[in-house]
Short mmCIF file of C-alpha atoms in Angstrom, two decimals:
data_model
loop_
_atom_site.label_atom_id
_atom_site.label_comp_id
_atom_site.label_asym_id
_atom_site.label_seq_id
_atom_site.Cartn_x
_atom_site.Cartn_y
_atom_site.Cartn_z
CA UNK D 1128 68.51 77.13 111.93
CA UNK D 1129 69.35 73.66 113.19
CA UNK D 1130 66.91 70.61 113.30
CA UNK D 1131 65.59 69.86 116.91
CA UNK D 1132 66.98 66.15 116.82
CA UNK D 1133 70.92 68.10 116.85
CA UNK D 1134 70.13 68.30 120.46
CA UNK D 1135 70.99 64.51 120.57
CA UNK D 1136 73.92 64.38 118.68
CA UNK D 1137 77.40 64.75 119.35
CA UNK D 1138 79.95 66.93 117.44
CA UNK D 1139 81.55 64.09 115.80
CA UNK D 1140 78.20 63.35 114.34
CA UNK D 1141 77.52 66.22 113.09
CA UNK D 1142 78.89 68.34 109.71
CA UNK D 1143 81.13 70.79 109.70
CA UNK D 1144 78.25 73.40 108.89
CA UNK D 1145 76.62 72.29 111.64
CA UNK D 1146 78.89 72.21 114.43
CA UNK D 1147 79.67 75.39 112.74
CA UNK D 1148 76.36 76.77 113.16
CA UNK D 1149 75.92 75.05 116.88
CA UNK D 1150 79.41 77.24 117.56
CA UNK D 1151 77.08 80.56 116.65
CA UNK D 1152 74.21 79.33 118.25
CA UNK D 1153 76.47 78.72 121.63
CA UNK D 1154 78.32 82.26 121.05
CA UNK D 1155 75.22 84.55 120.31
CA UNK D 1156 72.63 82.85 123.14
CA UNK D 1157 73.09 85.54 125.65
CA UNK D 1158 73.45 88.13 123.22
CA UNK D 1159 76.88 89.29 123.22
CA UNK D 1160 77.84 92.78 121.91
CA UNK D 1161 80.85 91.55 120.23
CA UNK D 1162 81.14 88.22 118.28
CA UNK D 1163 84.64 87.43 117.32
CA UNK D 1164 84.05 85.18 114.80
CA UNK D 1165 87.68 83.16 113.83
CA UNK D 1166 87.42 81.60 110.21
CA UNK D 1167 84.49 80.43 110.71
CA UNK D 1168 84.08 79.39 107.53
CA UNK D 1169 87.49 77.32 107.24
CA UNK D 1170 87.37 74.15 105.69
CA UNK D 1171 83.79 74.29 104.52
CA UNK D 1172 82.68 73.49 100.87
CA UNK D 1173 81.45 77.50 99.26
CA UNK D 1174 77.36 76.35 99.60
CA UNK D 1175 78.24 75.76 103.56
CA UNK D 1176 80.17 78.82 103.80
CA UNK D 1177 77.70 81.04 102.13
CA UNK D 1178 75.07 79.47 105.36
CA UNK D 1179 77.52 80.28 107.90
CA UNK D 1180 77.98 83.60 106.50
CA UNK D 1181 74.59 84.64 106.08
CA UNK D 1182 73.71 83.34 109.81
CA UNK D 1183 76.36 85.81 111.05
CA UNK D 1184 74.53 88.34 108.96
CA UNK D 1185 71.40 87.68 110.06
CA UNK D 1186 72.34 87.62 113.92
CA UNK D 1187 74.09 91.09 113.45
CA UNK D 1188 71.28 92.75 111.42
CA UNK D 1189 68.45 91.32 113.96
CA UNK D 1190 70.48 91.97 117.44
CA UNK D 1191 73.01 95.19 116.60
CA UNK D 1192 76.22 93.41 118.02
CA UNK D 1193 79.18 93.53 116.36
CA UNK D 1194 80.88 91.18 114.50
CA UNK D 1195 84.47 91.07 114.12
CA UNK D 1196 85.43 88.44 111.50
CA UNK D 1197 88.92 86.87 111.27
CA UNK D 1198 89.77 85.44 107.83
CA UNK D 1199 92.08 84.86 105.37
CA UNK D 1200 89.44 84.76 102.63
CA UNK D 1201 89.29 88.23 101.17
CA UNK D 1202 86.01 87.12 99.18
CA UNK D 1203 84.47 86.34 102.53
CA UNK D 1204 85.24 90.03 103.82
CA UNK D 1205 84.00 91.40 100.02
CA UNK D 1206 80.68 89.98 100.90
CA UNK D 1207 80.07 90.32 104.74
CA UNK D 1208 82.31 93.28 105.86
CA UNK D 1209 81.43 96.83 106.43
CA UNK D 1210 85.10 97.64 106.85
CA UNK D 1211 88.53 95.70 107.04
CA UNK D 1212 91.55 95.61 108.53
CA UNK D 1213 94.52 93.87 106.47
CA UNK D 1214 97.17 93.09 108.50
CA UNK D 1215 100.57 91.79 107.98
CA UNK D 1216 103.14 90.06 110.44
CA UNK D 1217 100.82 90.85 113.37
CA UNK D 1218 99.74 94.72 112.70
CA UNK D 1219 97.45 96.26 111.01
CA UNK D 1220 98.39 98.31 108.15
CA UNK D 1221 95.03 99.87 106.32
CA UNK D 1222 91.57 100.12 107.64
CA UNK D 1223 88.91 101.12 105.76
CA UNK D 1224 85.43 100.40 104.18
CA UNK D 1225 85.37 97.56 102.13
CA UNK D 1226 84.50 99.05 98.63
CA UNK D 1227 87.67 101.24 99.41
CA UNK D 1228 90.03 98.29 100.25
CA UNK D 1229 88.75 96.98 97.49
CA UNK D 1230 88.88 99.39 94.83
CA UNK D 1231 91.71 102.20 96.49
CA UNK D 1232 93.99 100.46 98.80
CA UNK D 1233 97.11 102.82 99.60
CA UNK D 1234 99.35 100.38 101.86
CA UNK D 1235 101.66 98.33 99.42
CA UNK D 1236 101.17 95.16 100.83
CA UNK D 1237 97.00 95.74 100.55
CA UNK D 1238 97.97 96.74 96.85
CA UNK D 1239 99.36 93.57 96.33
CA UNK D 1240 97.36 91.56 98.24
CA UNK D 1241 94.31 92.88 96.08
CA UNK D 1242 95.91 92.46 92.68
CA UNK D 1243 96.94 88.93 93.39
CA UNK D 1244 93.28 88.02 93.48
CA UNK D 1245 92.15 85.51 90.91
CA UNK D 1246 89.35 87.37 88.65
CA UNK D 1247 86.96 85.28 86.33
CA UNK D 1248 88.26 85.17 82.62
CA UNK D 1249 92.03 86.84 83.81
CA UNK D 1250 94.66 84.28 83.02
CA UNK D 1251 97.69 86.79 83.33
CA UNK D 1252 100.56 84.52 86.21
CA UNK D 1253 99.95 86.73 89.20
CA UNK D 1254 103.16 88.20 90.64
CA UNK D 1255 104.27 87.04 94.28
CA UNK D 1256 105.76 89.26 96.87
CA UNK D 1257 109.59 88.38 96.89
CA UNK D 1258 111.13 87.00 100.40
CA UNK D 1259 109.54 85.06 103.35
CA UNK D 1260 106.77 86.15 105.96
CA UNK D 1261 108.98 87.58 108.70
CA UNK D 1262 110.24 85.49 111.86
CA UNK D 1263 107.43 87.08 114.65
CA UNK D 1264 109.56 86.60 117.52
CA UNK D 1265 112.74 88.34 115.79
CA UNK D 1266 110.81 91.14 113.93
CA UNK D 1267 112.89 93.26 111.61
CA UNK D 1268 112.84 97.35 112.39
CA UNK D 1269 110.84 99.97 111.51
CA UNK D 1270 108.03 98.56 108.95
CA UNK D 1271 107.58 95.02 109.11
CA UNK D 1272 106.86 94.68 105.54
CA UNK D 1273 109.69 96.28 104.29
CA UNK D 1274 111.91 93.57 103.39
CA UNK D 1275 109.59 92.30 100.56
CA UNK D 1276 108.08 96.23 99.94
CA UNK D 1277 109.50 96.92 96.44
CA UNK D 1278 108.80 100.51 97.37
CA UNK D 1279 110.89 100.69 100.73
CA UNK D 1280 113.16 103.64 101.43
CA UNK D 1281 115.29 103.99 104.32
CA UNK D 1282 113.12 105.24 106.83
CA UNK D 1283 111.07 102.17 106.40
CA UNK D 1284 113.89 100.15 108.01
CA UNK D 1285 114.27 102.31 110.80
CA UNK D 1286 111.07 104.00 111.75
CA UNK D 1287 107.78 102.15 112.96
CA UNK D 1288 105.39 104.27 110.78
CA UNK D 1289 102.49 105.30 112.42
CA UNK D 1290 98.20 104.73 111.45
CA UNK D 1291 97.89 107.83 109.64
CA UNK D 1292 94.23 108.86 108.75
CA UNK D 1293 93.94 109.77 104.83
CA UNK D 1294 90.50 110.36 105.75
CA UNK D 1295 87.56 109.97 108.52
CA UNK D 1296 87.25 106.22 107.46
CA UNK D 1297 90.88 105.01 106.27
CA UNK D 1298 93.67 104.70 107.97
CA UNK D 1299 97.15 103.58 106.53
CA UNK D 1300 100.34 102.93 108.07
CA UNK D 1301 102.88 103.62 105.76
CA UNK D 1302 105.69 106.06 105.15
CA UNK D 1303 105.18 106.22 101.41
CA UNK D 1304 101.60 107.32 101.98
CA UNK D 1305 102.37 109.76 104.29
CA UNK D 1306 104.96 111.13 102.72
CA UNK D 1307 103.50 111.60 99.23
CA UNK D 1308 106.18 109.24 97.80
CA UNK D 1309 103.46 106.38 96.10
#
């Protein structure tokens, strides 16, 4: 919640958890079905982020809506998401429940993306995908990833693969995968 004197203030008076939480309070007063909520927690210390967070958890739980959070914090979707999406150069390639991103991704880049995470007591150098992001208004062909996919074959140069589903609640969109080739 948020102190009745806030009423007074303006933005530039107030924190960034609280014009953060005056954002939610703005975006949920009429009760929308869908919050899209766009790193919301960007820029905020982990005490202020774990507020934000758990006010977008509370709204959610107490009005039904969805909430569809963009971040770039993976620990942030461990501990708010029921599912994610990871996307890469502007598509999505897995979907799934969050345990299973977590603990079973299939999609290369998710694989990576989960094993570069730091974990408490590892001190192993985590290994970095090879190559640059790709230019988004001069995609490359087929899969976008598959310049820096140590895994690529040739049809992932040519051929866009499709979202696949591996089963009712993951989805992958990868050649590999579909072809049994992982």
């Amino acid at each position: 919640g948020l102190p009745p004197d806030v009423l007074n203030l303006y933005p530039h008076q107030l924190s960034g958890g609280m014009r953060q939480r005056v954002a939610i309070a703005l975006a949920t007063i009429f009760q929308p079905r869908l919050i899209i909520a766009d790193e919301p927690t960007t820029a905020l210390d982990v005490v202020v982020q774990r507020g934000v967070l758990q006010m977008l958890k509370e709204i959610q739980a107490e009005s039904g809506n969805t909430v569809l959070l963009v971040t770039h914090d993976l620990a942030v979707h461990a501990n708010v998401a029921d599912r994610v999406g990871i996307m890469y150069a502007g598509r999505i390639v897995e979907e799934a429940p969050t345990q299973v991103i977590f603990t079973a991704p299939r999609h290369p880049y998710t694989q990576h993306l989960i094993r570069s995470l730091p974990m408490i007591g590892d001190k192993s150098v985590k290994e970095s995908l090879s190559g640059a992001p790709p230019n988004l208004a001069n995609p490359p062909s087929g899969c976008r990833f598959h310049p820096r996919c140590p895994l690529a074959i040739d049809r992932c140069r040519t051929e866009t693969p499709a979202m696949v589903h591996l089963s009712h609640q993951h989805r992958v969109a990868c050649h590999l995968v579909t072809e049994g080739v992982e």
